[in-house]
Coordinates of C-alpha atoms and ligand atoms in Angstrom, one line a residue:
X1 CA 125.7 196.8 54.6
X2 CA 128.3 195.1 52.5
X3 CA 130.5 197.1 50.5
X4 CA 130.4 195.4 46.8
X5 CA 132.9 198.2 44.7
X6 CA 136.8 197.7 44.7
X7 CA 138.4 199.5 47.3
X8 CA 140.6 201.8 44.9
X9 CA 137.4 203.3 44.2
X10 CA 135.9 203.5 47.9
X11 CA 138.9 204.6 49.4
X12 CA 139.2 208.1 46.8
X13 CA 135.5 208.6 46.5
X14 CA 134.1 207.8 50.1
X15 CA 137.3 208.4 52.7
X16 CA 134.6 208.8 55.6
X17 CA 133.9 205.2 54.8
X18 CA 137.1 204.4 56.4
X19 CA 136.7 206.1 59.4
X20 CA 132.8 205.7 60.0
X21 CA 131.9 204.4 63.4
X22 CA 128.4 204.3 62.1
X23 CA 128.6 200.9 60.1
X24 CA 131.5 199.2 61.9
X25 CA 130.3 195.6 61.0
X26 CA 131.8 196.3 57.6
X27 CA 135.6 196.7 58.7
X28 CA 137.7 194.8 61.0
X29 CA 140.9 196.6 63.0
X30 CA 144.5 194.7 62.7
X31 CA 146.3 195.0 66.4
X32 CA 149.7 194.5 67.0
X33 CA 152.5 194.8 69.0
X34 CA 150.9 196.0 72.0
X35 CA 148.4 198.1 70.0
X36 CA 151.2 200.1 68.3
X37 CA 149.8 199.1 64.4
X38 CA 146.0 199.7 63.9
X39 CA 144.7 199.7 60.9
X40 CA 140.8 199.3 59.2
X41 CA 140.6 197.1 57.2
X42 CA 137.6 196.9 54.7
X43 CA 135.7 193.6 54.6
X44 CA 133.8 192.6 51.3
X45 CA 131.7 190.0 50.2
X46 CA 133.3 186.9 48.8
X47 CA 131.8 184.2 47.6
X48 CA 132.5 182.0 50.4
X49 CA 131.8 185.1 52.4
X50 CA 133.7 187.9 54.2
X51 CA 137.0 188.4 52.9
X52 CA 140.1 191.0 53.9
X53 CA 142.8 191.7 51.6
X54 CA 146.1 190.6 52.9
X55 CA 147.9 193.7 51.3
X56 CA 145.3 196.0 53.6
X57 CA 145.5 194.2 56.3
X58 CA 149.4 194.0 56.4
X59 CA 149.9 197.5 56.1
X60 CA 152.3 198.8 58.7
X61 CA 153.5 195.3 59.6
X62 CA 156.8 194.0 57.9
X63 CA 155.6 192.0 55.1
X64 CA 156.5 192.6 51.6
X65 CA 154.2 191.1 48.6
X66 CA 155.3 189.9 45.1
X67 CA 153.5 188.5 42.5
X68 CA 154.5 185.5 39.8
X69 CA 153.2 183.6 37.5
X70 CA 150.8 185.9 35.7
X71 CA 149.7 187.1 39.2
X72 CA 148.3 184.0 40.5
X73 CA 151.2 183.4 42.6
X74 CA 151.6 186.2 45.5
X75 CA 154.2 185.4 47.9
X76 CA 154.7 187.3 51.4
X77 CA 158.3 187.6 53.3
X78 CA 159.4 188.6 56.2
X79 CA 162.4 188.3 58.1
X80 CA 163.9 185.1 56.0
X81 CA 160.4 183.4 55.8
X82 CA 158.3 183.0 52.6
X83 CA 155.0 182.3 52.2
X84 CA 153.3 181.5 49.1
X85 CA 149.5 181.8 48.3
X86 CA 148.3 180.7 44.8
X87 CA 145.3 182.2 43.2
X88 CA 141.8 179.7 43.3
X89 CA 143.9 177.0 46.1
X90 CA 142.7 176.5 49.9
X91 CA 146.0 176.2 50.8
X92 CA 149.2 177.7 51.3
X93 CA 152.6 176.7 51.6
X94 CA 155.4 178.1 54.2
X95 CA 159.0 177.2 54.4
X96 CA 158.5 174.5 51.9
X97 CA 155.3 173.0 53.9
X98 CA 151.6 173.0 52.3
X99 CA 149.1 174.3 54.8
X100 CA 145.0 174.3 54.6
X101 CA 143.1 177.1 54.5
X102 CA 139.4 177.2 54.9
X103 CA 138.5 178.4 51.3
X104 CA 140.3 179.3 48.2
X105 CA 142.4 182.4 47.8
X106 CA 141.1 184.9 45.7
X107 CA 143.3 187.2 44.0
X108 CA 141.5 190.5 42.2
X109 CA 143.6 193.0 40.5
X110 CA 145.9 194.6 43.2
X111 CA 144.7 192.5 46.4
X112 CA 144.8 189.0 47.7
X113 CA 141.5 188.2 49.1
X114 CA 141.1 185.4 52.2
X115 CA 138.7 185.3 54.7
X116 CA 139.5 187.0 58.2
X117 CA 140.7 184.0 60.0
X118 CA 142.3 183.0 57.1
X119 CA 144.2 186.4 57.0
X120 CA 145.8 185.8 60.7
X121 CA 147.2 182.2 60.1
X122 CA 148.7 183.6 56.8
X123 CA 150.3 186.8 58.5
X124 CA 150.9 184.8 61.2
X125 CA 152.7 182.1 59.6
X126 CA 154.5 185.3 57.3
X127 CA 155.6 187.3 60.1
X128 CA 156.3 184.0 62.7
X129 CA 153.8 185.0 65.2
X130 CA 150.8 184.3 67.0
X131 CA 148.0 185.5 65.1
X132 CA 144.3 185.3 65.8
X133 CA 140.8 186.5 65.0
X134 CA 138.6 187.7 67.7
X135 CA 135.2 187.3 65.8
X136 CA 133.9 189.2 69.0
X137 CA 136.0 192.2 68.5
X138 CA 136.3 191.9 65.2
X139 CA 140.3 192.0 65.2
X140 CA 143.1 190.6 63.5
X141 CA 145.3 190.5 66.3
X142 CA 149.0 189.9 66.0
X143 CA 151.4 188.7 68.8
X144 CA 150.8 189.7 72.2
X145 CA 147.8 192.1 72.7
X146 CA 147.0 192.8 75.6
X147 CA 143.4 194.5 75.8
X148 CA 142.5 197.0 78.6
X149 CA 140.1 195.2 80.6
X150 CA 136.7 197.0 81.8
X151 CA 134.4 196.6 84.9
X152 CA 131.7 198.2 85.5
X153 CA 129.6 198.4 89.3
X154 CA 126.7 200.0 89.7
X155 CA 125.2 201.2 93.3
X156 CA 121.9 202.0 93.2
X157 CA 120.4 204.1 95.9
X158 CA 116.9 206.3 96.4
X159 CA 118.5 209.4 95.7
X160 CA 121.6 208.5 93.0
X161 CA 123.3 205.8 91.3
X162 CA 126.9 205.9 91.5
X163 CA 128.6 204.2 88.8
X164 CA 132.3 202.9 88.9
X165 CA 134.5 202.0 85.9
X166 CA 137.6 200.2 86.5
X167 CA 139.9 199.6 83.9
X168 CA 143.0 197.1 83.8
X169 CA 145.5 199.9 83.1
X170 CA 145.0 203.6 81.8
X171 CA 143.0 204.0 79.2
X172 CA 142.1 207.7 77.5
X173 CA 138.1 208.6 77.9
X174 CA 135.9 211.4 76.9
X175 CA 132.5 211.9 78.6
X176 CA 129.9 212.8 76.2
X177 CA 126.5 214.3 78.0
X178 CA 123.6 213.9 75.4
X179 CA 119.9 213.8 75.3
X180 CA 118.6 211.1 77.7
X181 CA 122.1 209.8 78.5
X182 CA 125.3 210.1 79.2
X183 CA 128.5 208.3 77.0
X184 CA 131.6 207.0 78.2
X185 CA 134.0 207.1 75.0
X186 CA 137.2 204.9 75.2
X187 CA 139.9 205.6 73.3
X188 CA 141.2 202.1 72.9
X189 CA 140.8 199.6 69.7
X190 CA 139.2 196.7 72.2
X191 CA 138.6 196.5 75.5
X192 CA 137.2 193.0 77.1
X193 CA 134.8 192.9 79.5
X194 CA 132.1 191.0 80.9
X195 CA 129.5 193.7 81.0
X196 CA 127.0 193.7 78.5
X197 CA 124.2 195.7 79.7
X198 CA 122.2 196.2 83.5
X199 CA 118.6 197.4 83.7
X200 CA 118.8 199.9 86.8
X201 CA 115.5 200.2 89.0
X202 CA 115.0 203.6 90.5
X203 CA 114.2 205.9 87.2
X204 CA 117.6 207.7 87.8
X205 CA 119.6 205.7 85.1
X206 CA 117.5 203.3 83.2
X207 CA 119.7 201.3 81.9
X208 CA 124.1 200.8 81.9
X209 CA 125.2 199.1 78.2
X210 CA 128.7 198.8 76.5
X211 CA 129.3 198.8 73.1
X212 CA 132.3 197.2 71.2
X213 CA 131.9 199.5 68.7
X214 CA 135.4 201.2 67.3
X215 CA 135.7 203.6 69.6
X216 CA 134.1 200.8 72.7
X217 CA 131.5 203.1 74.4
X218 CA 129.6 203.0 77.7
X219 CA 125.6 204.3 77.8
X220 CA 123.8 205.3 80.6
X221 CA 120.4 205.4 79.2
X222 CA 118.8 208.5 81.9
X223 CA 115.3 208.1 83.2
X224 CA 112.4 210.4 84.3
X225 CA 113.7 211.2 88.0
X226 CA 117.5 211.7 86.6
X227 CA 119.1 215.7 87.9
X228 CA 123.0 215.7 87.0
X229 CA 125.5 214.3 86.7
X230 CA 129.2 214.3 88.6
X231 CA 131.9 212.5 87.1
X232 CA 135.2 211.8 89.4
X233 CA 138.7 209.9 88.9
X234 CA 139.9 208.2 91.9
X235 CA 143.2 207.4 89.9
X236 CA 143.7 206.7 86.1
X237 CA 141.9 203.2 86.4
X238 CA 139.2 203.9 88.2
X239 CA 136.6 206.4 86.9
X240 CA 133.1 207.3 88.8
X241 CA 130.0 209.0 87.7
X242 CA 127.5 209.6 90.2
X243 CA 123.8 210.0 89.1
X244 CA 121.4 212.5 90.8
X245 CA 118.1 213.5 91.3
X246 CA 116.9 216.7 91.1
X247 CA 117.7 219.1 94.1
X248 CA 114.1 220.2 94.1
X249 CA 111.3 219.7 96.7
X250 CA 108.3 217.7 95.5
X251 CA 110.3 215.8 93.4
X252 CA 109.9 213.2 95.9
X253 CA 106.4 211.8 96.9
X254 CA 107.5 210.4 100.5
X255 CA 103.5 209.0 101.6
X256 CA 102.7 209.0 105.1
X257 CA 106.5 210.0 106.1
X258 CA 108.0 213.5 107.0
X259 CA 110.0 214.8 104.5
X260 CA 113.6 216.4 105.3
X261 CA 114.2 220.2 104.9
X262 CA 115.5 219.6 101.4
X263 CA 112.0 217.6 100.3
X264 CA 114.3 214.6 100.4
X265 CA 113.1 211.8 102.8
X266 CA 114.4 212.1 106.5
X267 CA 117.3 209.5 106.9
X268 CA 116.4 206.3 107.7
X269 CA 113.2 206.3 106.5
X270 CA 112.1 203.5 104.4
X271 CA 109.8 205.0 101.8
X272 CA 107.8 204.0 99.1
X273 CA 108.3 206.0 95.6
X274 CA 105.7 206.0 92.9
X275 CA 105.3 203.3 90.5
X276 CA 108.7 201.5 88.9
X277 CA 110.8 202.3 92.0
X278 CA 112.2 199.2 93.8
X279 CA 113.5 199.7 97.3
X280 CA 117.0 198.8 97.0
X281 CA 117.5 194.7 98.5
X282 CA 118.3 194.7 102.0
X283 CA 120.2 192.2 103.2
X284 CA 121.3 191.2 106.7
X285 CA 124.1 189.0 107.8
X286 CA 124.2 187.3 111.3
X287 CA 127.4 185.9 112.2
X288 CA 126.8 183.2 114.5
X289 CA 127.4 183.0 118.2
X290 CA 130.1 185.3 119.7
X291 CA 131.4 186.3 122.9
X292 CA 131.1 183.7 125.8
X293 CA 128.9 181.8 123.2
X294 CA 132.5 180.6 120.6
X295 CA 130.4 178.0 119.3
X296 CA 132.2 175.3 117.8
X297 CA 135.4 174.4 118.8
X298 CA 138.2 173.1 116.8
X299 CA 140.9 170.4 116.7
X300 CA 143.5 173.3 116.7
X301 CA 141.7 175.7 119.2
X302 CA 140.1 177.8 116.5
X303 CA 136.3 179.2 117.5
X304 CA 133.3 179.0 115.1
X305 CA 132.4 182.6 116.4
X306 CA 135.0 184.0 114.7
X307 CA 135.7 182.3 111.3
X308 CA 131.7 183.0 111.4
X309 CA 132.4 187.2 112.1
X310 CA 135.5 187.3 109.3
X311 CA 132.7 185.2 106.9
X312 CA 130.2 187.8 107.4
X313 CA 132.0 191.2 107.3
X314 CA 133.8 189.5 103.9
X315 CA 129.8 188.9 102.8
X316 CA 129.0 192.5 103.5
X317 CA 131.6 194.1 101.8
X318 CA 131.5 191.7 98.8
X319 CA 127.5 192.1 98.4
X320 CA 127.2 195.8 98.4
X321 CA 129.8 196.3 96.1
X322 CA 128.4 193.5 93.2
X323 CA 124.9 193.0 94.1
X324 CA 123.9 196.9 94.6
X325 CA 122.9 195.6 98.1
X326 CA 122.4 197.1 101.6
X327 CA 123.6 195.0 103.8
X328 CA 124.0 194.9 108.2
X329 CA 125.3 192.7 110.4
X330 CA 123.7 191.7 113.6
X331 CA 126.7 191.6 115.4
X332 CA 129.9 193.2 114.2
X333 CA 132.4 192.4 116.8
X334 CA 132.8 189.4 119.6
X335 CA 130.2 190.6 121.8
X336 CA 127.0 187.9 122.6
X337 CA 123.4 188.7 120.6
X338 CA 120.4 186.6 122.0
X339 CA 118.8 184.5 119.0
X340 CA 115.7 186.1 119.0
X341 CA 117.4 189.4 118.5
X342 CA 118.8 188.2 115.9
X343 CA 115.9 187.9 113.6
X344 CA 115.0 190.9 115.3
X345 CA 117.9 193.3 114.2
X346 CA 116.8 191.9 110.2
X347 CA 113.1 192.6 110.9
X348 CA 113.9 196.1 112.5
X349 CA 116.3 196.6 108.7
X350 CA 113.2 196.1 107.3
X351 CA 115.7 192.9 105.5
X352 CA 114.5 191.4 102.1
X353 CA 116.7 188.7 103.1
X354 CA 118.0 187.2 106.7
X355 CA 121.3 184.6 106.3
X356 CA 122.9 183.2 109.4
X357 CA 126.5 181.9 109.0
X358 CA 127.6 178.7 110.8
X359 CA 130.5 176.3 111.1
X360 CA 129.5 172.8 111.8
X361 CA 130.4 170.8 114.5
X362 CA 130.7 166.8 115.0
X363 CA 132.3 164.6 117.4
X364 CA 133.3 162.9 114.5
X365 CA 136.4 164.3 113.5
X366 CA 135.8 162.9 109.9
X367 CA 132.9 164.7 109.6
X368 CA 133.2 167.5 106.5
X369 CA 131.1 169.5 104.1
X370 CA 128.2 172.3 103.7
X371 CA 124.9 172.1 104.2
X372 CA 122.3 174.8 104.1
X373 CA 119.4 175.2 106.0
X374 CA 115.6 176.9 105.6
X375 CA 113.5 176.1 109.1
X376 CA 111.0 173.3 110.3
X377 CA 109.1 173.7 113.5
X378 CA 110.2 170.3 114.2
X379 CA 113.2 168.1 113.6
X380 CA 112.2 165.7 110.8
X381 CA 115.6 163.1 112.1
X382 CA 118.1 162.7 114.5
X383 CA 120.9 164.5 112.6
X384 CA 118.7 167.5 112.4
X385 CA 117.9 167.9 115.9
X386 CA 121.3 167.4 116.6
X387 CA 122.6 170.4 114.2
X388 CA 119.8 172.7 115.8
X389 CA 120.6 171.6 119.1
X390 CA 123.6 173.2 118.7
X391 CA 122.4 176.4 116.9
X392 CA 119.9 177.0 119.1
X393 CA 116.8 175.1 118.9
X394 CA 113.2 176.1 119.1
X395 CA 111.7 175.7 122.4
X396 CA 108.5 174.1 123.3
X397 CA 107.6 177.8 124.2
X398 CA 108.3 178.6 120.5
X399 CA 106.3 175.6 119.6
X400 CA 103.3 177.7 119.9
X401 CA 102.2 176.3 123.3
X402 CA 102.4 179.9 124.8
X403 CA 99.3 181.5 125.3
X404 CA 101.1 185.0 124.4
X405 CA 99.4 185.7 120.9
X406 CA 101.8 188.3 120.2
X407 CA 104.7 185.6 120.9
X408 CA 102.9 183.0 118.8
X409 CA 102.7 185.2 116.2
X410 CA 106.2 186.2 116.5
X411 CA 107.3 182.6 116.3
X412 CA 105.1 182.1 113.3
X413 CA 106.8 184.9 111.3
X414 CA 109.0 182.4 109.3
X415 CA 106.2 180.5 108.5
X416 CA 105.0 182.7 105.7
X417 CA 108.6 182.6 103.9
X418 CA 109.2 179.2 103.8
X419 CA 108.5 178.7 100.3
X420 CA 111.1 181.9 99.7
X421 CA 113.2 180.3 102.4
X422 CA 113.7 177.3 100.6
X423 CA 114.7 178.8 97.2
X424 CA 117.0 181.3 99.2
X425 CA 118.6 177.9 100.4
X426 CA 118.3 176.1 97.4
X427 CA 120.5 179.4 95.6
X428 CA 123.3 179.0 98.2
X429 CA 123.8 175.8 98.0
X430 CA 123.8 175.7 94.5
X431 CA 127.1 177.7 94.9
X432 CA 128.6 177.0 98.1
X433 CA 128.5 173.2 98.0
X434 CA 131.1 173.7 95.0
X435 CA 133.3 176.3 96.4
X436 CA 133.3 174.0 99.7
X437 CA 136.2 171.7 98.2
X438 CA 134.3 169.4 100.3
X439 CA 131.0 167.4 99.9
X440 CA 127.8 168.7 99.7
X441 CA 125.1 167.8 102.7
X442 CA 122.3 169.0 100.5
X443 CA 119.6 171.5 101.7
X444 CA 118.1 170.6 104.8
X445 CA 115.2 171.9 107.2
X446 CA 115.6 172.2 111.2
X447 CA 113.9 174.1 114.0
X448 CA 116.6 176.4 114.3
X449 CA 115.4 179.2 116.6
X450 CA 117.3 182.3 115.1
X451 CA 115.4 181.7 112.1
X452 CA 112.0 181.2 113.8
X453 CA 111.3 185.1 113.7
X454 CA 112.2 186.7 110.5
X455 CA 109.5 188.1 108.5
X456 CA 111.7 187.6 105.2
X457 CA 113.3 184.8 103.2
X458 CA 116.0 183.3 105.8
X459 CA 118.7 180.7 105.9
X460 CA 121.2 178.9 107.8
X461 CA 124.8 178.2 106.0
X462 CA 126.5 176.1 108.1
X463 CA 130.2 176.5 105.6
X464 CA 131.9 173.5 107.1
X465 CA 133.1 171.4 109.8
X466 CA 135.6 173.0 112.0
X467 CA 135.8 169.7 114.2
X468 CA 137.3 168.4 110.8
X469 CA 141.2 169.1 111.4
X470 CA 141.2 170.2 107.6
X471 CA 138.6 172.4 107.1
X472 CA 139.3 173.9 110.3
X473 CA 142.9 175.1 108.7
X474 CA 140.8 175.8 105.3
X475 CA 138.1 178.0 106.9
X476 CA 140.5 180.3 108.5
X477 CA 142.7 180.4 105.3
X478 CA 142.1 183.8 103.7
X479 CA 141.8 182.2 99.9
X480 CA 139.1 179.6 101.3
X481 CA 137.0 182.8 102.7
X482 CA 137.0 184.4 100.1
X483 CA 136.2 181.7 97.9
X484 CA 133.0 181.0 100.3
X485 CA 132.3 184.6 100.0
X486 CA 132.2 184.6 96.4
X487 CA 130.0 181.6 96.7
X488 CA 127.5 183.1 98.8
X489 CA 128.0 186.1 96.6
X490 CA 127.0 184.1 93.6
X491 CA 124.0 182.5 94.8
X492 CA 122.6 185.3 96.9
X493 CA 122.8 187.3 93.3
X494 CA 120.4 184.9 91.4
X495 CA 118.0 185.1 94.5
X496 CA 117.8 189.1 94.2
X497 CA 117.9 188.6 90.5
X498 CA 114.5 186.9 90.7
X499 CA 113.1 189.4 93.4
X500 CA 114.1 192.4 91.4
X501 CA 112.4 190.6 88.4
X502 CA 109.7 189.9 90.5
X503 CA 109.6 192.1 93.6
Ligands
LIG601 ZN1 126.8 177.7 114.9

């Protein structure tokens, strides 16, 4: 809705207009100062489109107006400066200079009427600030203004979804609990954020959304399985609501599993729920090598076992707490885990996804950059068998000449996600070989035997070359690790995104 009627008129007859939240797209806010002046501004229709009028949108800020020359003239001041506007001209002049503006002024009775961009050079230019329109926030904004920033992390679990706001600096909230969902209302004119809107699985809480409206708002849209809701505050910038189920027995079909004395699944047990439930992603880390195995070895004495353990425990944290992941290690200290435990441990989590983490090695001190692996059963060149030589290489007993059927089919497990494996690969590398600072090796395949056994999507990262004197000083650098750990962050996030769209 466009509002068409001089504002005189609105203003006495309709106040509510001015403070409905209902049909924001019709006003736009002016922020200053730090957020100190706020004021709604009504938009109309001109005929180059939306227009403000600069005596509204001024109000509160040190500007006076005067008119001359049978009102077509309006000139602004403010501290010393001038500037003039002239009624049917797309321009505008200011200490004495002509400046362009995007369409003519319009002046109508009592107002001067520019568009809203328009509206923040001129008060800008009147008031000797910085002024901008955020066509996203619809806001004149005026000097510094420095917008609470929002982020928003959801953990989704089988039996709640616990949601954590974390705001920039304080900002004043009311919780609203409605029908069907529950509102987060910010008392703030903008906020920024990233968060648009996440589609929860799980039935708890459907769905997470911000607004911008005026208030901004957060909606958690609740589902079918959703009980109550507790709402904590850590501290003034960090807000958490945690989603339940009901605390009611039979509210959980648990097939084929004992149930706990609650009628909530006994820990531990990976169950199945009824239709629209996806397991949460399961995701294990191995760090690679450790304890009398070090691995690599560097220039300056530094052991691939370990940058490969601080990589890992990084990964963990980082995954579960922006993917909505759960996520084990296979090895959490510097102790020694045989390879085929390895793949074990992930097949025992029950893992949706298996990533082993590796720092190259090369008698080549030159040698530099990431590559990610998927597996082969053989080595398809020299470099290959090389690199899984030193990772651990399939043996001829993992070949498949065993007669053990249960080991064959054991060391055929991989075969099934290769396709998976591959895409898994393809993700990581899309991200790491950027983060890297180094070049990219591509994606690769090679019978590495601590792949061989996992019964999931699985790959081999090897993040660099710690025989290279530099990267061996970059990957133990805490800003490189956790640039790697965004990296694998990143492209571990658009594999789950297509599982959870596709589970
Ligand atoms: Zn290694």
């Amino acid at each position: 809705m466009r509002v068409h009627l001089p504002l005189a008129f609105l203003a006495a007859s309709m106040p509510a207009l001015l403070t409905s939240t209902g049909d924001a797209a019709d006003e736009i806010v002016v922020l200053s100062a730090g957020g100190a002046h706020r004021t709604v501004v009504l938009v109309i229709d001109g005929p180059g489109g939306a227009e403000v009028a600069l005596e509204e949108a001024a109000k509160g800020l040190d500007v006076s107006f005067s008119r001359a020359g049978r009102d077509a003239k309006v000139t602004l001041r403010s501290g010393g400066r001038e500037v003039t506007l002239e009624n049917g001209k797309s321009l505008f002049s200011v200490a004495g200079q002509l400046r362009a503006l995007a369409a003519p002024v319009r002046v109508v009775g009592e107002r001067t009427y520019v568009s809203a961009p328009s509206a923040a050079i001129v008060l800008g230019a009147a008031l000797g600030q910085t002024a901008t329109y955020r066509t996203a926030y619809r806001a004149l904004v005026i000097g510094a203004y420095d917008a609470p920033r929002l982020r928003l992390v959801n953990l989704v679990s089988v039996a709640s979804v616990e949601s954590t706001i974390e705001l920039s600096k304080p900002v004043p909230y009311e919780i609203r609990k409605e029908p069907n969902r529950v509102v987060v209302i910010f008392q703030a004119d903008v906020m920024e954020t990233d968060f648009v809107a996440e589609a929860l699985p799980g039935r708890i809480v459907v769905s997470a959304r911000f607004e911008r409206a005026s208030p901004p708002r957060l909606t958690f849209d609740l589902g079918d399985r959703f009980g109550s809701v507790k709402t904590s505050e850590r501290d003034s910038q960090h807000v958490g609501l945690l989603f339940d189920t009901p605390p009611i027995a039979g509210a959980w079909p648990v097939p084929g599993g004992p149930e706990g004395p609650t009628g909530r699944p006994a820990p531990g047990k990976s169950v199945a729920l009824g239709t629209g439930f996806q397991k949460p992603i399961v995701l294990v880390i191995d760090p690679g090598h450790g304890g009398d195995d070090g691995g690599a070895r560097g220039p300056g004495g530094k052991l691939e076992k370990d940058v490969t353990l601080a990589l890992a425990r990084r990964l963990r944290a980082a995954a579960v707490d922006s993917l909505s992941v759960q996520a084990y290690l296979t090895r959490d200290n510097d102790m020694e885990v045989p390879l085929d435990e390895r793949a074990a441990i992930a097949n025992n989590f029950n893992a949706d996804i298996f990533i082993s983490l590796h720092a190259n090695g090369s008698r080549a001190a030159s040698a530099k950059g990431t590559e990610v692996f998927f597996l082969s059963y053989t080595a398809a060149d020299d470099e290959a068998r090389r690199i899984a030589m030193q990772e651990g290489e399939i043996t001829e007993r993992t070949r498949g000449n065993d007669k053990d059927v249960g080991l064959i089919l054991w060391d055929m497990a991989q075969a099934a996600q290769l396709e998976a494996s591959s895409r898994l690969a393809g993700n990581i590398h899309g991200e790491i070989a950027e983060a890297a600072l180094s070049r990219s090796r591509g994606v690769k395949q090679a019978p590495f035997r601590v792949l061989v056994g996992a019964t999931m999507p699985a790959a081999l990262v090897e993040v660099g070359f710690i025989t290279n004197p530099e990267e061996e000083k970059l990957l133990f650098s805490e800003a490189h690790q956790v640039r790697l750990t965004n990296a694998l962050v990143q492209g571990l996030g658009r594999f789950i995104a297509a599982l959870r769209a596709n589970p």
